[in-house]
């Protein structure tokens, strides 16, 4: 009997304290912005935060199974307050959010991630819209589970 391929994700949910992590963020300005992002994500998603790996705060999760048989769990949305800039994870990443992103403000975008130097550079109401749409679109593909 062959074993089904499973996830080898390095980033997995942990029981670490989100609050302790936020208060440890440096520089202090980034920690203050992390608190603001935490409140925004909680309000928009209705989910409680959970640490993923050592530095990502996730809201909600989903289980995926690809045609290859690979499967795993991952955060539905979240952020990581990195020293240089915030990484904001908007899933599912392959959707076209160009109309919303055009209104967001100063940012850089990857496949499923936004990079923001400071929150003053962006419109937080537009970010809230983007988070809500990302979770909604993800839930159409993989069922999102609250955390």
mmCIF file of C-alpha atoms in Angstrom:
data_model
loop_
_atom_site.group_PDB
_atom_site.id
_atom_site.type_symbol
_atom_site.label_atom_id
_atom_site.label_comp_id
_atom_site.label_asym_id
_atom_site.label_seq_id
_atom_site.Cartn_x
_atom_site.Cartn_y
_atom_site.Cartn_z
ATOM 1 C CA UNK A 1 0.000 0.000 0.000
ATOM 2 C CA UNK A 2 1.499 3.344 -0.990
ATOM 3 C CA UNK A 3 1.434 6.275 1.350
ATOM 4 C CA UNK A 4 -0.396 9.387 0.134
ATOM 5 C CA UNK A 5 1.786 12.462 -0.251
ATOM 6 C CA UNK A 6 1.201 14.949 2.518
ATOM 7 C CA UNK A 7 2.285 18.474 3.246
ATOM 8 C CA UNK A 8 5.859 19.247 4.058
ATOM 9 C CA UNK A 9 4.970 22.829 4.931
ATOM 10 C CA UNK A 10 7.573 24.477 7.109
ATOM 11 C CA UNK A 11 4.996 27.000 8.257
ATOM 12 C CA UNK A 12 2.500 25.302 10.556
ATOM 13 C CA UNK A 13 0.113 26.491 13.253
ATOM 14 C CA UNK A 14 1.597 26.684 16.755
ATOM 15 C CA UNK A 15 0.328 27.342 20.265
ATOM 16 C CA UNK A 16 2.687 30.300 20.765
ATOM 17 C CA UNK A 17 1.150 33.482 22.176
ATOM 18 C CA UNK A 18 0.204 36.055 19.538
ATOM 19 C CA UNK A 19 0.262 38.832 22.135
ATOM 20 C CA UNK A 20 3.767 37.905 23.335
ATOM 21 C CA UNK A 21 4.972 37.838 19.749
ATOM 22 C CA UNK A 22 3.473 41.249 18.918
ATOM 23 C CA UNK A 23 5.020 42.833 22.010
ATOM 24 C CA UNK A 24 8.429 41.399 21.048
ATOM 25 C CA UNK A 25 8.403 42.941 17.564
ATOM 26 C CA UNK A 26 11.181 45.430 16.836
ATOM 27 C CA UNK A 27 11.338 48.275 16.204
ATOM 28 C CA UNK A 28 8.641 49.552 18.585
ATOM 29 C CA UNK A 29 6.874 51.410 15.753
ATOM 30 C CA UNK A 30 6.433 48.094 13.944
ATOM 31 C CA UNK A 31 4.942 46.530 17.114
ATOM 32 C CA UNK A 32 2.367 49.331 17.342
ATOM 33 C CA UNK A 33 1.427 48.785 13.699
ATOM 34 C CA UNK A 34 1.228 45.020 14.323
ATOM 35 C CA UNK A 35 -1.327 45.676 17.082
ATOM 36 C CA UNK A 36 -3.320 47.813 14.623
ATOM 37 C CA UNK A 37 -3.179 45.105 11.942
ATOM 38 C CA UNK A 38 -4.224 42.466 14.483
ATOM 39 C CA UNK A 39 -7.328 44.475 15.372
ATOM 40 C CA UNK A 40 -8.125 45.014 11.674
ATOM 41 C CA UNK A 41 -7.802 41.309 10.815
ATOM 42 C CA UNK A 42 -9.908 40.297 13.842
ATOM 43 C CA UNK A 43 -12.628 42.782 12.887
ATOM 44 C CA UNK A 44 -12.704 41.889 9.187
ATOM 45 C CA UNK A 45 -12.480 38.105 9.503
ATOM 46 C CA UNK A 46 -14.211 37.564 12.826
ATOM 47 C CA UNK A 47 -11.444 35.029 13.598
ATOM 48 C CA UNK A 48 -9.042 34.854 16.506
ATOM 49 C CA UNK A 49 -5.339 35.060 15.645
ATOM 50 C CA UNK A 50 -2.997 32.089 15.760
ATOM 51 C CA UNK A 51 0.751 31.937 15.285
ATOM 52 C CA UNK A 52 2.002 30.109 12.196
ATOM 53 C CA UNK A 53 5.672 29.321 12.475
ATOM 54 C CA UNK A 54 7.696 31.810 14.485
ATOM 55 C CA UNK A 55 6.631 35.055 12.843
ATOM 56 C CA UNK A 56 3.293 34.853 10.988
ATOM 57 C CA UNK A 57 -0.035 35.721 12.601
ATOM 58 C CA UNK A 58 -2.844 33.892 10.834
ATOM 59 C CA UNK A 59 -6.620 34.236 10.869
ATOM 60 C CA UNK A 60 -8.628 31.208 9.850
ATOM 61 C CA UNK A 61 -7.228 28.175 8.094
ATOM 62 C CA UNK A 62 -8.027 25.842 5.253
ATOM 63 C CA UNK A 63 -7.194 22.290 4.278
ATOM 64 C CA UNK A 64 -6.103 21.710 0.690
ATOM 65 C CA UNK A 65 -5.650 18.588 -1.396
ATOM 66 C CA UNK A 66 -4.015 18.942 -4.800
ATOM 67 C CA UNK A 67 -4.482 16.583 -7.756
ATOM 68 C CA UNK A 68 -0.958 15.268 -7.026
ATOM 69 C CA UNK A 69 -2.197 14.021 -3.657
ATOM 70 C CA UNK A 70 -0.232 16.611 -1.697
ATOM 71 C CA UNK A 71 -2.333 18.007 1.106
ATOM 72 C CA UNK A 72 -1.979 20.198 4.123
ATOM 73 C CA UNK A 73 -3.302 23.067 6.160
ATOM 74 C CA UNK A 74 -2.465 26.738 5.858
ATOM 75 C CA UNK A 75 -3.612 30.091 7.189
ATOM 76 C CA UNK A 76 -6.486 31.738 5.341
ATOM 77 C CA UNK A 77 -5.057 35.243 5.733
ATOM 78 C CA UNK A 78 -2.649 37.020 8.034
ATOM 79 C CA UNK A 79 0.503 39.066 8.332
ATOM 80 C CA UNK A 80 4.063 39.116 9.568
ATOM 81 C CA UNK A 81 5.551 42.318 11.008
ATOM 82 C CA UNK A 82 9.066 42.021 9.592
ATOM 83 C CA UNK A 83 11.786 44.540 10.468
ATOM 84 C CA UNK A 84 11.893 46.200 7.052
ATOM 85 C CA UNK A 85 8.198 45.980 6.163
ATOM 86 C CA UNK A 86 4.962 44.162 6.865
ATOM 87 C CA UNK A 87 4.212 41.050 4.826
ATOM 88 C CA UNK A 88 0.451 40.720 4.458
ATOM 89 C CA UNK A 89 -0.812 37.361 3.258
ATOM 90 C CA UNK A 90 -3.890 37.688 1.082
ATOM 91 C CA UNK A 91 -4.921 34.307 -0.227
ATOM 92 C CA UNK A 92 -5.649 32.679 -2.667
ATOM 93 C CA UNK A 93 -3.036 34.678 -4.559
ATOM 94 C CA UNK A 94 -4.081 33.799 -8.086
ATOM 95 C CA UNK A 95 -7.119 36.069 -8.134
ATOM 96 C CA UNK A 96 -7.076 39.445 -9.871
ATOM 97 C CA UNK A 97 -7.296 42.132 -7.208
ATOM 98 C CA UNK A 98 -5.840 44.883 -9.400
ATOM 99 C CA UNK A 99 -8.863 47.165 -8.967
ATOM 100 C CA UNK A 100 -8.620 47.037 -5.183
ATOM 101 C CA UNK A 101 -4.812 47.235 -5.196
ATOM 102 C CA UNK A 102 -4.964 50.363 -7.358
ATOM 103 C CA UNK A 103 -6.772 52.093 -4.469
ATOM 104 C CA UNK A 104 -4.622 50.666 -1.656
ATOM 105 C CA UNK A 105 -1.694 53.073 -1.679
ATOM 106 C CA UNK A 106 2.049 52.462 -1.630
ATOM 107 C CA UNK A 107 2.813 48.732 -1.621
ATOM 108 C CA UNK A 108 4.584 45.962 -3.496
ATOM 109 C CA UNK A 109 2.765 42.791 -4.431
ATOM 110 C CA UNK A 110 3.895 39.188 -4.783
ATOM 111 C CA UNK A 111 1.803 36.205 -5.854
ATOM 112 C CA UNK A 112 -0.153 35.972 -2.603
ATOM 113 C CA UNK A 113 1.529 38.594 -0.453
ATOM 114 C CA UNK A 114 1.608 42.365 -0.065
ATOM 115 C CA UNK A 115 4.604 44.245 1.241
ATOM 116 C CA UNK A 116 3.942 47.511 3.072
ATOM 117 C CA UNK A 117 6.665 49.679 4.600
ATOM 118 C CA UNK A 118 4.332 51.453 7.026
ATOM 119 C CA UNK A 119 0.590 51.552 7.547
ATOM 120 C CA UNK A 120 0.476 55.306 6.910
ATOM 121 C CA UNK A 121 1.322 54.476 3.267
ATOM 122 C CA UNK A 122 -1.940 52.609 2.667
ATOM 123 C CA UNK A 123 -5.692 53.052 3.054
ATOM 124 C CA UNK A 124 -6.717 50.660 5.836
ATOM 125 C CA UNK A 125 -10.337 50.599 4.645
ATOM 126 C CA UNK A 126 -9.136 49.330 1.272
ATOM 127 C CA UNK A 127 -6.923 46.773 3.021
ATOM 128 C CA UNK A 128 -9.994 45.602 4.962
ATOM 129 C CA UNK A 129 -11.878 45.221 1.667
ATOM 130 C CA UNK A 130 -8.987 43.215 0.222
ATOM 131 C CA UNK A 131 -8.783 40.910 3.257
ATOM 132 C CA UNK A 132 -12.530 40.255 3.169
ATOM 133 C CA UNK A 133 -12.506 39.548 -0.586
ATOM 134 C CA UNK A 134 -9.466 37.273 -0.303
ATOM 135 C CA UNK A 135 -11.063 35.148 2.416
ATOM 136 C CA UNK A 136 -14.346 35.019 0.492
ATOM 137 C CA UNK A 137 -12.593 33.900 -2.704
ATOM 138 C CA UNK A 138 -10.484 31.325 -0.845
ATOM 139 C CA UNK A 139 -13.599 29.873 0.796
ATOM 140 C CA UNK A 140 -15.064 29.236 -2.676
ATOM 141 C CA UNK A 141 -12.122 26.946 -3.428
ATOM 142 C CA UNK A 142 -11.135 25.471 -0.050
ATOM 143 C CA UNK A 143 -13.422 25.694 2.955
ATOM 144 C CA UNK A 144 -12.119 28.271 5.426
ATOM 145 C CA UNK A 145 -12.284 27.239 9.074
ATOM 146 C CA UNK A 146 -12.409 29.919 11.801
ATOM 147 C CA UNK A 147 -9.625 30.050 14.375
#
